Short mmCIF file of C-alpha atoms in Angstrom, two decimals:
data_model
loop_
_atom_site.label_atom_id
_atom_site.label_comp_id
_atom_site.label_asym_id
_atom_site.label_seq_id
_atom_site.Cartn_x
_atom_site.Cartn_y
_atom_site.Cartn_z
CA UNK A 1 -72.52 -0.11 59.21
CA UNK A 2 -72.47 -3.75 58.84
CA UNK A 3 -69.64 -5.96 60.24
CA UNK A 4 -67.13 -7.28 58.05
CA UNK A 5 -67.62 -10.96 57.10
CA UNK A 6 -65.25 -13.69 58.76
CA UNK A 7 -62.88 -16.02 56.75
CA UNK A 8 -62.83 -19.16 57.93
CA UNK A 9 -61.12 -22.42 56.86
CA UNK A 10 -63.05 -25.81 57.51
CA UNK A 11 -61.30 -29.35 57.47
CA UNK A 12 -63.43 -32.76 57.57
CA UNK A 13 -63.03 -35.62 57.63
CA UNK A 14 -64.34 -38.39 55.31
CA UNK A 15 -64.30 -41.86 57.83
CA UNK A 16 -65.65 -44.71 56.45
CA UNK A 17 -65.81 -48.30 58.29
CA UNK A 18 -65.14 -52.43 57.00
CA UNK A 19 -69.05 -52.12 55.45
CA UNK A 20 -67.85 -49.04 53.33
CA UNK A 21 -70.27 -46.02 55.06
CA UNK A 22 -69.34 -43.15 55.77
CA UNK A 23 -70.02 -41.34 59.11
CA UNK A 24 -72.20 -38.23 59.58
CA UNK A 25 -72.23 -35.68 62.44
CA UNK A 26 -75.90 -33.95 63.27
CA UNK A 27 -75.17 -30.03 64.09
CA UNK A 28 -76.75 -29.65 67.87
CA UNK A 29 -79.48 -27.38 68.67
CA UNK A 30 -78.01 -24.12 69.79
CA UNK A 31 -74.95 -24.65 66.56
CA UNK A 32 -75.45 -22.66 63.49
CA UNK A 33 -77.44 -24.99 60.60
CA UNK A 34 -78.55 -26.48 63.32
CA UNK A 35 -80.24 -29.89 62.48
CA UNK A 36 -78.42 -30.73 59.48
CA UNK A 37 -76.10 -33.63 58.75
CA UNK A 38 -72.28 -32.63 57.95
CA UNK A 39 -68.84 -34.46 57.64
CA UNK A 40 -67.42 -34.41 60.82
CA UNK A 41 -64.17 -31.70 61.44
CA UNK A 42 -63.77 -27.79 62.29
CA UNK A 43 -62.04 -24.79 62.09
CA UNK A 44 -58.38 -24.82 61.42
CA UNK A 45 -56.73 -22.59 64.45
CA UNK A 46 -53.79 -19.94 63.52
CA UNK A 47 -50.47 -22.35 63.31
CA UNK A 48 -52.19 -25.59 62.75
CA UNK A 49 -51.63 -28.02 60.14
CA UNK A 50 -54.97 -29.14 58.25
CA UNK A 51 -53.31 -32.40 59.69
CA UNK A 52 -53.29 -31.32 63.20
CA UNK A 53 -56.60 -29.20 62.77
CA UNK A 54 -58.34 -32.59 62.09
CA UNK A 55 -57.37 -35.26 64.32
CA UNK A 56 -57.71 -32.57 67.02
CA UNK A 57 -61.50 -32.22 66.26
CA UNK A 58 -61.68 -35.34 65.37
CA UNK A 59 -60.43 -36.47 69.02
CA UNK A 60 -62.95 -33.23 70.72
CA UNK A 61 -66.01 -34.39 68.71
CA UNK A 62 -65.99 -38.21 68.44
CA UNK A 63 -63.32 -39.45 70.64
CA UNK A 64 -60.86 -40.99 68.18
CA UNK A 65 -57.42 -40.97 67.32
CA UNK A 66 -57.22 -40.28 63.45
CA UNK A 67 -54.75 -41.03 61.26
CA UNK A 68 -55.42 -38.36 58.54
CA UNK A 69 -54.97 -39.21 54.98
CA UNK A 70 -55.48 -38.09 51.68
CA UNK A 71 -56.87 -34.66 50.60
CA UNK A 72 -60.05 -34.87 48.42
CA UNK A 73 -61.03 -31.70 47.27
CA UNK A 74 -61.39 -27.80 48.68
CA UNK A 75 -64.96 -26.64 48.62
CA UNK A 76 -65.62 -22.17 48.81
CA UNK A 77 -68.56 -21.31 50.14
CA UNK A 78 -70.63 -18.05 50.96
CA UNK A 79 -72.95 -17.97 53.92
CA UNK A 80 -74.87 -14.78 55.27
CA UNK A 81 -72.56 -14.12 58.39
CA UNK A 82 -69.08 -16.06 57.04
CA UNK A 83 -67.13 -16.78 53.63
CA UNK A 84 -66.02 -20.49 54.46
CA UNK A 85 -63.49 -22.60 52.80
CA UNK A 86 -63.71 -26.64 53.55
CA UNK A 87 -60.97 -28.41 52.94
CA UNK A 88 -61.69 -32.82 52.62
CA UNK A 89 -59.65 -35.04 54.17
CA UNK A 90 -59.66 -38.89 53.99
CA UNK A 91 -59.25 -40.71 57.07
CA UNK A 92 -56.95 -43.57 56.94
CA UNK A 93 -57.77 -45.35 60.13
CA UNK A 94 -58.62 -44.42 63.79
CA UNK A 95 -58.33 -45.51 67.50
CA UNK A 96 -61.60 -46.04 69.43
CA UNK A 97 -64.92 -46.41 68.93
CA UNK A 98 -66.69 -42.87 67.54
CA UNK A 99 -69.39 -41.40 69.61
CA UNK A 100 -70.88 -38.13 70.00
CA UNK A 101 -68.90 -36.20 72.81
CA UNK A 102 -70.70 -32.79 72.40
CA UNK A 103 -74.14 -34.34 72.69
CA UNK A 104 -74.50 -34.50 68.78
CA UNK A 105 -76.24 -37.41 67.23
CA UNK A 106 -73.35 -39.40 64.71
CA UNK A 107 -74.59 -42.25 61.62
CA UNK A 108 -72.77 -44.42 59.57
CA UNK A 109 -74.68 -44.38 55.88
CA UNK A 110 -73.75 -45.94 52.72
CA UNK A 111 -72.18 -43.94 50.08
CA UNK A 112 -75.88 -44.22 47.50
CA UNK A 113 -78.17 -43.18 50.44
CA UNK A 114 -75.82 -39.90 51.37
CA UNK A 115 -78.02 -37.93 49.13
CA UNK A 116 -81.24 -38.67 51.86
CA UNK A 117 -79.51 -36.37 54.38
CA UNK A 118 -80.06 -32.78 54.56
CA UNK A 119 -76.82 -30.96 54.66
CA UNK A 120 -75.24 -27.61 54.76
CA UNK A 121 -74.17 -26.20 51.33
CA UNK A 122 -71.09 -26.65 51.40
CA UNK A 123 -70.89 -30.39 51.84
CA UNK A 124 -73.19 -31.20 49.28
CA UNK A 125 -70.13 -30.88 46.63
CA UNK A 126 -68.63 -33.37 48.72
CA UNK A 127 -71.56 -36.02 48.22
CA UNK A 128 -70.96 -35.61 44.71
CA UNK A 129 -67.17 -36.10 44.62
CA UNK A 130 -67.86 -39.11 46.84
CA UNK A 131 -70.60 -40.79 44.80
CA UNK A 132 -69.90 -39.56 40.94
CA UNK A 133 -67.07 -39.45 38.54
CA UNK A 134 -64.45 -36.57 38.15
CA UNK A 135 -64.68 -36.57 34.29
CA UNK A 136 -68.02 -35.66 32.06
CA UNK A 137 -67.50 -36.38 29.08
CA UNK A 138 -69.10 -34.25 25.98
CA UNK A 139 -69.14 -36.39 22.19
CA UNK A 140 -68.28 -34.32 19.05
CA UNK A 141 -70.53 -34.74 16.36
CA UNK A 142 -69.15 -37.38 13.95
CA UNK A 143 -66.98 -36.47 10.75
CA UNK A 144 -68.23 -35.73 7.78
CA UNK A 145 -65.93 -38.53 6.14
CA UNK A 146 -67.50 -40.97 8.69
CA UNK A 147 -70.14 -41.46 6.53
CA UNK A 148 -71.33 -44.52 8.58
CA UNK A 149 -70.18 -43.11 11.85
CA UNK A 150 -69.20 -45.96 12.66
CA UNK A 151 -65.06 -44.09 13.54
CA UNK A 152 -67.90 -42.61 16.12
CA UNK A 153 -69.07 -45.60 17.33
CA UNK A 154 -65.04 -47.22 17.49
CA UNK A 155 -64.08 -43.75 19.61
CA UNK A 156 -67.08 -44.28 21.81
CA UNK A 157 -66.53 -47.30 22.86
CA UNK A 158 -62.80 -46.63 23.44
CA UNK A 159 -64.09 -43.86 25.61
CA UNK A 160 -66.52 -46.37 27.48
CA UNK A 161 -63.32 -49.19 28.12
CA UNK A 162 -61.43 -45.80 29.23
CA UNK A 163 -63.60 -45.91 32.04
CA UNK A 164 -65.98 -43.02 31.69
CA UNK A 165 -69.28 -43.28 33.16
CA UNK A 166 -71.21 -40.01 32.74
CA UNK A 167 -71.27 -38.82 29.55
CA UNK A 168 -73.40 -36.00 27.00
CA UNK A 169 -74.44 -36.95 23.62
CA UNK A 170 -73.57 -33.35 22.11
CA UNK A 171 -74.98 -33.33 18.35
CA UNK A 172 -75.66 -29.88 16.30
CA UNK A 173 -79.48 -29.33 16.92
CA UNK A 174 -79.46 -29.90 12.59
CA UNK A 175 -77.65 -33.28 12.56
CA UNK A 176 -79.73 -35.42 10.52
CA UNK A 177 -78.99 -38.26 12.14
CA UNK A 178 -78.72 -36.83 16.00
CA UNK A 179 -81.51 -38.80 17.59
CA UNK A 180 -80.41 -42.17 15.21
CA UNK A 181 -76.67 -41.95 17.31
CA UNK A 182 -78.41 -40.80 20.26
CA UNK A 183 -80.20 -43.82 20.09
CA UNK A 184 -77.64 -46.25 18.87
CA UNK A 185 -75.23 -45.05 21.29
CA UNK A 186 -77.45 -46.23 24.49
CA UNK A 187 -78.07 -49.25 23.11
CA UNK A 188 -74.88 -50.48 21.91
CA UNK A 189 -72.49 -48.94 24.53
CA UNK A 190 -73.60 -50.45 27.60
CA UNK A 191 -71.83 -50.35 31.02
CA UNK A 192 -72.06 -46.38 31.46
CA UNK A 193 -74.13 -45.11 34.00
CA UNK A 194 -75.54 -42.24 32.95
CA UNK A 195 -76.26 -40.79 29.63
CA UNK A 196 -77.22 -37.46 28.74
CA UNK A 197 -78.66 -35.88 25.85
CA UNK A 198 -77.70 -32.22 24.78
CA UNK A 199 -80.69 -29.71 25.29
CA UNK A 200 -83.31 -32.29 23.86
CA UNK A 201 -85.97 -32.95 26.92
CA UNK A 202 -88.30 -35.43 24.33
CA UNK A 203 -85.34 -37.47 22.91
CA UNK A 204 -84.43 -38.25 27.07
CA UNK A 205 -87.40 -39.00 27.97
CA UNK A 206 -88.19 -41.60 24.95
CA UNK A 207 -84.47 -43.25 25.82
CA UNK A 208 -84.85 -43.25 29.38
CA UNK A 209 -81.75 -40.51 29.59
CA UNK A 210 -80.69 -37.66 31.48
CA UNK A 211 -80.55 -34.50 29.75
CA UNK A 212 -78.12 -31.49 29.90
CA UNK A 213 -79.82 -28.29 29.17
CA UNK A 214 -78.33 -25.01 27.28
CA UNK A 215 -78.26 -22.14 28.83
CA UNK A 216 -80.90 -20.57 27.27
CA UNK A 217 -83.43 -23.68 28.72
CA UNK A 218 -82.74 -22.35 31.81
CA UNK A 219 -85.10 -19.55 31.68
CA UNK A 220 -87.68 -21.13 30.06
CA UNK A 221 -88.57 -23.42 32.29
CA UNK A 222 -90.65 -23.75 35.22
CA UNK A 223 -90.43 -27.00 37.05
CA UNK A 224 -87.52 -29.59 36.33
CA UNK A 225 -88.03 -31.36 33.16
CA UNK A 226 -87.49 -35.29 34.28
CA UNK A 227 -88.02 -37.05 37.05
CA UNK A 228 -85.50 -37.87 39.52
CA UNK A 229 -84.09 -41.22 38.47
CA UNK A 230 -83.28 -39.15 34.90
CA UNK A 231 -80.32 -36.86 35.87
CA UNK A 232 -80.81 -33.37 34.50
CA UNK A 233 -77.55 -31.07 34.05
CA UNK A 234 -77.19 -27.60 32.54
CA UNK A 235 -74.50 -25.54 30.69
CA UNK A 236 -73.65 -22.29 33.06
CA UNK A 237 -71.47 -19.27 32.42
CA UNK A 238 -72.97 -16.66 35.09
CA UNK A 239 -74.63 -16.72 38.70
CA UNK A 240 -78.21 -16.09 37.39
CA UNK A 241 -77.53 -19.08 35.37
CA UNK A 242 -75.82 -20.89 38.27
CA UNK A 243 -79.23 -20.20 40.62
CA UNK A 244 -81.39 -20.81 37.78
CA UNK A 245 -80.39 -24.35 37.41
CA UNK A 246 -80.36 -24.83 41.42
CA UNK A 247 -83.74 -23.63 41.33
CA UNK A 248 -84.58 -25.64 38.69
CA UNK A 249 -83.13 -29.24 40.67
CA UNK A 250 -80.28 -30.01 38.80
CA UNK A 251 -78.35 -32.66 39.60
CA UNK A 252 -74.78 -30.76 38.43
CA UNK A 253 -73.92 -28.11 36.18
CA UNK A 254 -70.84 -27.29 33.90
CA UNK A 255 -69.24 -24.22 34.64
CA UNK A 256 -67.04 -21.99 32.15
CA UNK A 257 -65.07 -21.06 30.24
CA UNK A 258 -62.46 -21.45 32.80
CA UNK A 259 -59.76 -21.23 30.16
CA UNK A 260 -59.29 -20.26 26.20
CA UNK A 261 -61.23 -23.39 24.13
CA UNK A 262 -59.85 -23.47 20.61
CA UNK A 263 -63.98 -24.34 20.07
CA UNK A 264 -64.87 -20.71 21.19
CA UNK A 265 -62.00 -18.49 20.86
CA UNK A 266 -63.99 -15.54 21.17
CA UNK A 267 -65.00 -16.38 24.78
CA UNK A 268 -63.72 -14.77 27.38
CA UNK A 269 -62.17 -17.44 29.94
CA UNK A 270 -63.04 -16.76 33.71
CA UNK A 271 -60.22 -17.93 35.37
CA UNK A 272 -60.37 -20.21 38.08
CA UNK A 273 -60.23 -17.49 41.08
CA UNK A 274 -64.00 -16.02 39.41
CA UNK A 275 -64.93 -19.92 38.81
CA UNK A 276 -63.94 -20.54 42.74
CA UNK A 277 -66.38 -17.26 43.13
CA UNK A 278 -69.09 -18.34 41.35
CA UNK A 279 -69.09 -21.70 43.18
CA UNK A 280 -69.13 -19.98 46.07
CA UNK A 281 -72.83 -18.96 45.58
CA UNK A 282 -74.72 -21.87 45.07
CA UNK A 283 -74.49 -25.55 46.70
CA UNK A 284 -74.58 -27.80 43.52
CA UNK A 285 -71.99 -30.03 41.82
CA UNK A 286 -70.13 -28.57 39.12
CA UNK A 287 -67.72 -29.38 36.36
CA UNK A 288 -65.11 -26.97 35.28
CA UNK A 289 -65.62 -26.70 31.39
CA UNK A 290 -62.53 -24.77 28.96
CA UNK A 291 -59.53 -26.00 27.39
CA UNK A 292 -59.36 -28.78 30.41
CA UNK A 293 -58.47 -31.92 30.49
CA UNK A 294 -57.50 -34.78 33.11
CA UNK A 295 -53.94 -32.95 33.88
CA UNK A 296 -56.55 -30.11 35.54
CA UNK A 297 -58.72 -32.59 38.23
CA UNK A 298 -56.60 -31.63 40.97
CA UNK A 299 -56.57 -27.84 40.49
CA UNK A 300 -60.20 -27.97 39.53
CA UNK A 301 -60.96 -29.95 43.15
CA UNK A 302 -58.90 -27.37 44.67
CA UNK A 303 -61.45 -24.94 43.36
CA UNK A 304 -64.32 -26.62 44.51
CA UNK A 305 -65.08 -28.20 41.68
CA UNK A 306 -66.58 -31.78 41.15
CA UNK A 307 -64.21 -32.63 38.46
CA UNK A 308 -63.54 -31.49 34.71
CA UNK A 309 -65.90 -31.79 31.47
CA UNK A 310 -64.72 -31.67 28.01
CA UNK A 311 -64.62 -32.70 24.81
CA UNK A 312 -61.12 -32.71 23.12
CA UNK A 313 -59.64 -33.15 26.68
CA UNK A 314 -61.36 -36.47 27.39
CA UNK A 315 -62.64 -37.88 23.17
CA UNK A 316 -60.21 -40.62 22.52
CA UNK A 317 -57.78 -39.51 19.44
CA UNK A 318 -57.05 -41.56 16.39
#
């Protein structure tokens, strides 16, 4: 009979110096994941504080004196031999100069080359957090009284001055005009960084786009459809879906639906305890996706997720 697995709960710590990087701890040779990069921290003992638990490892590991700051997010995740939670904590400022005081190798690296360093899953969501926005926002297809879409085009750019910066170009695949405001949307709404285009691989490529896949796409294909400066996303409601688009090299994923979306009331909504569980499986970004809006960041970060996507919850109103 096989040993039951342990529960244990992670805090690191997120320290970054006057040049803005952010300092990485190499697991030692005889540690498990040995070799791989990892936010500094470690196991929170019975009747500590996450707080204590932190600046204690913090003191064992590199030899500082941390004042711990704000939480970031909460990331579940399943290995073979452990089911691990890691909690993210900000480091406000420190005493002393880091160095490795178990023999581990430490680096300070700036926040756009994290993504070079291999890493165990469950910091991988934390790359993301760091790096990308907490909001991905999906369009709604024009109305049909906007016969010039050009309501659309005011709500858009609304959305853009809002502050969004990743966002999905969601038309009906019969739209007659879907890869006209695809089109007209990149070039006349500049300043966000990344634009993706719902399901259509073709239309990406000839704007220079990401794309966000259905579900269905998942299946179909082989090798990842873009290359890697062209973010590719998917739309995920299972884990075979969830490994499918790891497999595939996503970049992220939308997850759901967490809750009851007036757009599919027929949908069952997951919850966030089976959405924390799903997470749990695979190390990629995610978005929580269902009746969400920016009231949920917090509880979806406590659920490991990288933010929230949605359409009503994020679409400026009239």
């Amino acid at each position: 009979m096989s040993s039951p697995k342990r529960s244990i709960h992670v805090v690191a710590g997120v320290i970054t110096d006057a040049r803005g990087r952010v300092l990485l701890n190499r697991r030692t040779e005889h540690s498990d994941l040995a070799g791989l990069w990892e936010f500094p921290g470690g196991k929170r003992e019975p009747g500590e504080t996450s707080e204590q638990a932190l600046a204690r490892e913090l003191h064992e590991e590199l030899g500082i004196e941390a004042d711990i700051g704000e939480w970031l997010m909460d990331v579940p995740q399943c290995y073979p031999d452990k089911d691990l939670v890691l909690e993210v904590r900000h480091v406000r400022s420190w005493k002393g100069t880091p160095r490795g005081r178990e023999g581990q190798a430490i680096t300070w690296v700036a926040p756009d080359k994290l993504g070079r360093y291999s890493m165990p899953p469950a910091d991988l969501p934390v790359v993301a957090a760091l790096r990308e926005p907490d909001r991905y926002l999906i369009t709604p297809a024009p109305l049909e009284d906007d016969i010039d879409n050009e309501r659309w085009h005011e709500q858009l750019w609304r959305a853009v001055d809002a502050g969004h910066q990743r966002i999905q170009l969601r038309f009906p695949a019969d739209h007659p005009q879907r890869a006209q405001l695809c089109e007209s949307a990149v070039r006349r709404h500049r300043g966000v960084s990344q634009w993706l285009v719902n399901r259509d691989i073709e239309l990406a490529r000839h704007l220079g786009t990401g794309v966000h896949l259905g579900a269905e796409q998942l299946t179909a294909l082989r090798e990842r459809p873009l290359p890697a400066e062209q973010p590719v996303a998917a739309s995920c409601h299972d884990l075979q879906q969830l490994q499918a688009a790891q497999s595939l090299g996503c970049d992220f994923v939308v997850l759901g639906p967490v809750q009851r979306t007036a757009s599919h009331p027929d949908a069952a909504p997951m919850g966030w305890e089976r959405f924390a569980a799903l997470r749990a499986q695979v190390a990629l970004p995610i978005y929580a996706l269902g009746g969400l809006g920016v009231q949920d960041i917090t509880t979806a970060r406590r659920h490991g997720a990288q933010g929230i996507a949605a359409i009503r919850g994020l679409w400026p109103t009239d």
